[in-house]
PDB file of C-alpha atoms in Angstrom:
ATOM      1  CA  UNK I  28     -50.815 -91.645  75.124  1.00  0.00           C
ATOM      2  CA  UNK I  29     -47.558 -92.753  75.983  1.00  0.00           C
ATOM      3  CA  UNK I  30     -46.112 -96.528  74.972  1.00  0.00           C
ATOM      4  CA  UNK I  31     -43.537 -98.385  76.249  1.00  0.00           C
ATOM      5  CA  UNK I  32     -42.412-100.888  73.497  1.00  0.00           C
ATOM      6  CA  UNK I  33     -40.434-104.431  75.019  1.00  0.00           C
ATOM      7  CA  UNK I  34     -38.470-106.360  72.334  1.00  0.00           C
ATOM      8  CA  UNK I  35     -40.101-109.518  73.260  1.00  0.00           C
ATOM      9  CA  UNK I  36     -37.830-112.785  74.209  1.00  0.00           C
ATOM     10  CA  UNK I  37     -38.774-115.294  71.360  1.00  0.00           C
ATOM     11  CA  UNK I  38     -36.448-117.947  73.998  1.00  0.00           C
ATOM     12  CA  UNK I  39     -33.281-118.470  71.805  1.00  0.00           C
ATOM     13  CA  UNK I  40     -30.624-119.939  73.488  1.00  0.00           C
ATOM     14  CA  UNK I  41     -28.635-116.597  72.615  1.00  0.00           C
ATOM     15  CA  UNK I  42     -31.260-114.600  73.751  1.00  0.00           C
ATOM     16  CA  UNK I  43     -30.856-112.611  70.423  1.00  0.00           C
ATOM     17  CA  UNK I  44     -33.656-110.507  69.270  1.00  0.00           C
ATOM     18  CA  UNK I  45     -35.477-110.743  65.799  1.00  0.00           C
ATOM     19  CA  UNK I  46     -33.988-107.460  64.081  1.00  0.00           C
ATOM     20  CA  UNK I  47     -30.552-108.889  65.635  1.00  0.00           C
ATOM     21  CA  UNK I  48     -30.667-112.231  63.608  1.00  0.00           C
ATOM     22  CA  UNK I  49     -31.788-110.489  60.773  1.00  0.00           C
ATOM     23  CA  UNK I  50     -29.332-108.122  61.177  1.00  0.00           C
ATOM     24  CA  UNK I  51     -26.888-110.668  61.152  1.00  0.00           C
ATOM     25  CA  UNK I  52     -28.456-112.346  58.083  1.00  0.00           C
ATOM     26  CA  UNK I  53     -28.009-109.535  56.038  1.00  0.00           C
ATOM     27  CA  UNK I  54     -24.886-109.130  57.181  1.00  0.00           C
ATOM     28  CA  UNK I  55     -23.877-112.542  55.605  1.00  0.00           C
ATOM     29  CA  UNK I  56     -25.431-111.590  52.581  1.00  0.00           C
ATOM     30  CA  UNK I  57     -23.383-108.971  51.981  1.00  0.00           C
ATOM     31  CA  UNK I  58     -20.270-111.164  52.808  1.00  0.00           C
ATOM     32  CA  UNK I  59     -21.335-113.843  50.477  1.00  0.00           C
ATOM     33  CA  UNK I  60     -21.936-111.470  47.782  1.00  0.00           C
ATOM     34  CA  UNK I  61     -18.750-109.409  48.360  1.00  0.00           C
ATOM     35  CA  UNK I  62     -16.990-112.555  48.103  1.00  0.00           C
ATOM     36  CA  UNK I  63     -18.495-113.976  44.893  1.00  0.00           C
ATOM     37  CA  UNK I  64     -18.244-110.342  42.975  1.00  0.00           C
ATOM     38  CA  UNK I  65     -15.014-109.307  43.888  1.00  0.00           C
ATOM     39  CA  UNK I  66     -12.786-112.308  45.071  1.00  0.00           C
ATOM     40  CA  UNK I  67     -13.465-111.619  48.548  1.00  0.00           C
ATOM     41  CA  UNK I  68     -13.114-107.837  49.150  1.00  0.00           C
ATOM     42  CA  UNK I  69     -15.724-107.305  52.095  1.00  0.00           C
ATOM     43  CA  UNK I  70     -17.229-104.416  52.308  1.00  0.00           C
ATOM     44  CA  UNK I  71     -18.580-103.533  49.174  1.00  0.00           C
ATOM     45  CA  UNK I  72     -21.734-104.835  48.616  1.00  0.00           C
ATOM     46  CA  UNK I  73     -24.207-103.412  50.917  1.00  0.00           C
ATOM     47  CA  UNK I  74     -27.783-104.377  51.362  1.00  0.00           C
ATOM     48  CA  UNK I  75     -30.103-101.015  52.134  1.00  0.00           C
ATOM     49  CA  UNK I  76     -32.644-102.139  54.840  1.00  0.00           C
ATOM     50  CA  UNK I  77     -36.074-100.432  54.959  1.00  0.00           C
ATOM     51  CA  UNK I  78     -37.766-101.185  58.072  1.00  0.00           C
ATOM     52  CA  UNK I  79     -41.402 -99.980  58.485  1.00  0.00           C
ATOM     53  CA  UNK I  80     -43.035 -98.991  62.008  1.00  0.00           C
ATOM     54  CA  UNK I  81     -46.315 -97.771  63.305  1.00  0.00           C
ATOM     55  CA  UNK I  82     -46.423 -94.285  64.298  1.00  0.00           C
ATOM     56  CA  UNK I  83     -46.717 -95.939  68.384  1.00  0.00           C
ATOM     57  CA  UNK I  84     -43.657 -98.149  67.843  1.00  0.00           C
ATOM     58  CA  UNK I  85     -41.012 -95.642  66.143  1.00  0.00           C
ATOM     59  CA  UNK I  86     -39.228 -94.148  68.491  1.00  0.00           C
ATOM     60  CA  UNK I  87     -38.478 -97.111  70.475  1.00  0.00           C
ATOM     61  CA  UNK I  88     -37.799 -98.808  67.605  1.00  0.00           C
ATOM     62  CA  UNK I  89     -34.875 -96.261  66.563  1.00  0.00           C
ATOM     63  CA  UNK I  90     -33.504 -96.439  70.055  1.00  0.00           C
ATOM     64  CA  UNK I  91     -33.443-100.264  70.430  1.00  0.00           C
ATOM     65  CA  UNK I  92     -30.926-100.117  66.924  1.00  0.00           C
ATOM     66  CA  UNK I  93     -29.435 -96.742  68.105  1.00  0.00           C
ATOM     67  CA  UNK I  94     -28.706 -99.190  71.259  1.00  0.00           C
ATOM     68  CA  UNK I  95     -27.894-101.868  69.505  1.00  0.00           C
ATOM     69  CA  UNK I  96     -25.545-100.012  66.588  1.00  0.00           C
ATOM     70  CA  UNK I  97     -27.146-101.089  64.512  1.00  0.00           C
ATOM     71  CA  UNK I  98     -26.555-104.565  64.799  1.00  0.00           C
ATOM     72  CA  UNK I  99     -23.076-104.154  62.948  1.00  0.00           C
ATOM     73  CA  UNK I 100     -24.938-102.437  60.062  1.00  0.00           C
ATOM     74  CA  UNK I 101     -24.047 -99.312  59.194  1.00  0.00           C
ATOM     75  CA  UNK I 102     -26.728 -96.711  60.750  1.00  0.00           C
ATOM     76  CA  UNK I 103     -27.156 -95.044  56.877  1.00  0.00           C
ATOM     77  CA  UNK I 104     -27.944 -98.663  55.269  1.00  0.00           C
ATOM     78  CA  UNK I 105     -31.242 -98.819  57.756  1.00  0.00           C
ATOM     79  CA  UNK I 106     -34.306 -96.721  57.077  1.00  0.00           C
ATOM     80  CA  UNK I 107     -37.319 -95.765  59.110  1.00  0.00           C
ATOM     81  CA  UNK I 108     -40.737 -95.794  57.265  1.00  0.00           C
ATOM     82  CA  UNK I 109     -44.178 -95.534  59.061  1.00  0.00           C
ATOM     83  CA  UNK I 110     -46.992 -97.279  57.911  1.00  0.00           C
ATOM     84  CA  UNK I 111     -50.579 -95.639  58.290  1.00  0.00           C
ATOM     85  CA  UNK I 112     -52.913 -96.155  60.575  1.00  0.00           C
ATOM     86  CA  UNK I 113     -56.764 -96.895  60.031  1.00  0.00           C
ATOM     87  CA  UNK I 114     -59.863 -96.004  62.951  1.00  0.00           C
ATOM     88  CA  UNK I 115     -60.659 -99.041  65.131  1.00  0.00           C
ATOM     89  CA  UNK I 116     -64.024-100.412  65.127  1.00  0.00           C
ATOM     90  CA  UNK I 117     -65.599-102.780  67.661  1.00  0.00           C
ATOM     91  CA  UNK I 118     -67.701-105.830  66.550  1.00  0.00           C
ATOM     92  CA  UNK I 119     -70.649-104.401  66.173  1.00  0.00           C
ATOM     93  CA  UNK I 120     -69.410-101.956  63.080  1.00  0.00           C
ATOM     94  CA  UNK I 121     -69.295 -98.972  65.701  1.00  0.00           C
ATOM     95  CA  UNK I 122     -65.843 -96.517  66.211  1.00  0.00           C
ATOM     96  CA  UNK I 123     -63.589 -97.037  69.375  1.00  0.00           C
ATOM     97  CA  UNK I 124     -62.958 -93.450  70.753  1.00  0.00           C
ATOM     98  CA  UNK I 125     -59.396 -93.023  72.614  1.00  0.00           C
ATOM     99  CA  UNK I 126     -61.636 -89.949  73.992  1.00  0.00           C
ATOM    100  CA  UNK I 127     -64.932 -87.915  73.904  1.00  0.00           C
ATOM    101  CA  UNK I 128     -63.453 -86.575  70.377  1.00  0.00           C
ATOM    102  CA  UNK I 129     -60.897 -88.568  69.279  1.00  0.00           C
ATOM    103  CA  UNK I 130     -61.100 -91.864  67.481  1.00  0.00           C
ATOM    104  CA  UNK I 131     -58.621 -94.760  68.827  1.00  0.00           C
ATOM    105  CA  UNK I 132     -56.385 -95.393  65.512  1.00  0.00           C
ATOM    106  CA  UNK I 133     -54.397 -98.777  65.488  1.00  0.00           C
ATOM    107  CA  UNK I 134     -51.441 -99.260  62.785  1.00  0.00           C
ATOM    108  CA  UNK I 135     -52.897-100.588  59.267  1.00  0.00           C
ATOM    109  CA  UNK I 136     -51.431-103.935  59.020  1.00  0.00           C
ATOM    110  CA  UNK I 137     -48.616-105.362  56.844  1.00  0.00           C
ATOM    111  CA  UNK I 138     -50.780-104.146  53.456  1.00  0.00           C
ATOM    112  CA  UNK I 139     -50.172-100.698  54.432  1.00  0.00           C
ATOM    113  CA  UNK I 140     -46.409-101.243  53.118  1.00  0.00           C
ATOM    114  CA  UNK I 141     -47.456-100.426  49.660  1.00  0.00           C
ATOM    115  CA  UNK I 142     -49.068 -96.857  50.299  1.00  0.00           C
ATOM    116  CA  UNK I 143     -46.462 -96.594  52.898  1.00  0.00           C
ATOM    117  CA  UNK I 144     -43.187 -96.997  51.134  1.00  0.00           C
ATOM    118  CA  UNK I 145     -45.184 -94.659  48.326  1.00  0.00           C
ATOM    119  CA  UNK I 146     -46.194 -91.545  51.080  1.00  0.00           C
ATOM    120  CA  UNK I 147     -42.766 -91.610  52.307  1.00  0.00           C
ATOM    121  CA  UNK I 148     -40.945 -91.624  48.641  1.00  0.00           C
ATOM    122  CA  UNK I 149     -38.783 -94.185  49.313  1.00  0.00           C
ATOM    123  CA  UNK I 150     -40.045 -96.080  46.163  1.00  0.00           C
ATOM    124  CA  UNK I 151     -37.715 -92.767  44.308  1.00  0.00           C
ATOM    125  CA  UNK I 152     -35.276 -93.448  46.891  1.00  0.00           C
ATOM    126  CA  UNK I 153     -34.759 -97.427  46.093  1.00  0.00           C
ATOM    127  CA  UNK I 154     -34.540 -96.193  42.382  1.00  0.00           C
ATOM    128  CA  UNK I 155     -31.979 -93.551  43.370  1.00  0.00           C
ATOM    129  CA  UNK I 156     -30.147 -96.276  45.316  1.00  0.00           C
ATOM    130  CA  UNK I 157     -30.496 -98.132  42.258  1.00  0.00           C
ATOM    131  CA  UNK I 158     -32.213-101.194  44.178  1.00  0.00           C
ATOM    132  CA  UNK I 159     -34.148-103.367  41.691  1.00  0.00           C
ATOM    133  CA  UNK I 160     -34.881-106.065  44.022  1.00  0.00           C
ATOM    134  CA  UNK I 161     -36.843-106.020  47.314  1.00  0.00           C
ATOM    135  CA  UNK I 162     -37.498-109.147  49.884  1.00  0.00           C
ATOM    136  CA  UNK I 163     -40.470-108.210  51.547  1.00  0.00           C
ATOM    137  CA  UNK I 164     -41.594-109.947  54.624  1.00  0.00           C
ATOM    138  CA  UNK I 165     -43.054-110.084  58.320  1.00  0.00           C
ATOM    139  CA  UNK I 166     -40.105-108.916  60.789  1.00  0.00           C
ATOM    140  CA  UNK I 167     -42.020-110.925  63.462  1.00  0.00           C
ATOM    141  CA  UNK I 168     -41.397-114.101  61.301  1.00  0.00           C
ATOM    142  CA  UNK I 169     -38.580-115.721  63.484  1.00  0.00           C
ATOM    143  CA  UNK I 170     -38.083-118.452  60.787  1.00  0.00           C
ATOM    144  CA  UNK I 171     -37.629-115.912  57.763  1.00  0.00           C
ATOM    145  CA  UNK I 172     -34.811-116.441  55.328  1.00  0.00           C
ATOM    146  CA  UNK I 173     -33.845-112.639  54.861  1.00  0.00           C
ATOM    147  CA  UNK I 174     -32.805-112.148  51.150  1.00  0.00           C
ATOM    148  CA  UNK I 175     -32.344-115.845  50.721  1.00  0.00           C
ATOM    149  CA  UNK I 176     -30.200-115.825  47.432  1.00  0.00           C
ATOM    150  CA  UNK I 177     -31.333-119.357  46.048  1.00  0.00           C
ATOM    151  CA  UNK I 178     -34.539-117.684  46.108  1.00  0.00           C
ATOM    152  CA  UNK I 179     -33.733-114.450  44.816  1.00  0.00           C
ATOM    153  CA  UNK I 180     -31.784-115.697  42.842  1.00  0.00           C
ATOM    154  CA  UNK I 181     -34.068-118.437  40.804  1.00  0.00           C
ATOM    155  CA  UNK I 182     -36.643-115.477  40.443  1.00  0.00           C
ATOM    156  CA  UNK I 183     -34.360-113.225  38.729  1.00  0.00           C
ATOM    157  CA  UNK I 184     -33.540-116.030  36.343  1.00  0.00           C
ATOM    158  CA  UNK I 185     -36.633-117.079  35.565  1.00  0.00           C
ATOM    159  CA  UNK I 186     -37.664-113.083  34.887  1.00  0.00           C
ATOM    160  CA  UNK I 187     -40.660-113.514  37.911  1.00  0.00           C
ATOM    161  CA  UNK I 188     -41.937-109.904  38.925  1.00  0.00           C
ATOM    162  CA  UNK I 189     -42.999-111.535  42.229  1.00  0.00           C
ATOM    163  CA  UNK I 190     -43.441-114.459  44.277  1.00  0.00           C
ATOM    164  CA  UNK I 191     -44.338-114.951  47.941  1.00  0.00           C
ATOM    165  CA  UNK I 192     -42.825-118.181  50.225  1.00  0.00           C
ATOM    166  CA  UNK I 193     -46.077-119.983  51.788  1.00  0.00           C
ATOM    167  CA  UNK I 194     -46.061-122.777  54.138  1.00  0.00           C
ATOM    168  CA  UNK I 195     -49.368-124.368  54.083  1.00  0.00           C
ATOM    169  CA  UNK I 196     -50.945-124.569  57.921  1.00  0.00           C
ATOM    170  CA  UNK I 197     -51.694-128.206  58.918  1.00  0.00           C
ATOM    171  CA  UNK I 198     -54.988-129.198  58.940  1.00  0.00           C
ATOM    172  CA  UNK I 199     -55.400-131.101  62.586  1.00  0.00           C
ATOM    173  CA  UNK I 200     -51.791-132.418  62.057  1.00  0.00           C
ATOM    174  CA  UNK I 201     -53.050-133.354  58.386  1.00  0.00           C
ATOM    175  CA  UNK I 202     -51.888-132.183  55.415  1.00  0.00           C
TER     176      UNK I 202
END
């Protein structure tokens, strides 16, 4: 089966894609934190950006930031990771077959990150990087604030293992 992946218009004035403006987020990041380490010497913080894919959206996914270059990120601060994938069942409990013998397999959801950074050994490679933090969130999230230092930031302080931004979904227009 072959896939054709479109980066979807999300109908920003700029036209800019979602891995673009994050892109350019953590781009910032590293600026801000370059200039509050080392009295404004750019360049030397860098931000390592693990980006996970389904095994149908890879390729294309490569290409678009092979296209792109990277958004201004250098190419060996952005890793590919594929999540898993999991059978597909209809409604009624019973297995979708892609053919007479194979089962149809869809991607397993933003969950699979966990076994999926594990499988892959890029949990050794964060240590190796010597990463200790990691923002984890929905790339399809066009309002995400990509390692949004206040938030970082107050976590560290406060010694939190983990915390999760939530905006509570209005109930009718009522909250």
């Amino acid at each position: 089966m072959k896939m054709i992946i479109f980066v979807r218009d999300i109908g920003l004035p700029s036209g800019k894609s979602l891995f673009q403006l994050q892109a350019e987020r953590i781009l910032c990041v590293q600026r801000l934190a370059a200039q509050s380490t080392n009295e404004g010497s750019a360049g030397l913080v860098q931000i390592h950006w693990y980006i996970m894919t389904s095994p149908f959206t890879d390729d294309a996914t490569r290409r678009f930031f092979e296209s792109h270059r990277f958004f201004g990120l250098e190419p060996d601060q952005v890793t590919f990771f594929q999540q898993g994938t999991i059978p597909c069942v209809s409604k009624d409990g019973r297995l979708i077959m892609e053919t007479s013998y194979r089962v149809t397999k869809a991607p397993d959801g933003n969950g699979g990150v966990y076994s999926a950074l594990k499988s892959s050994r890029l949990l050794e490679d964060m240590a190796t990087r010597g990463i200790k933090y990691v923002d984890c969130y929905g790339v399809d999230n066009a309002l995400v604030r990509v390692a949004d230092p206040t938030f970082l930031g107050y976590l560290i302080d406060k010694g939190v293992a983990s915390a999760a931004k939530v905006v509570r979904k209005g109930m009718g227009g009522r909250m």
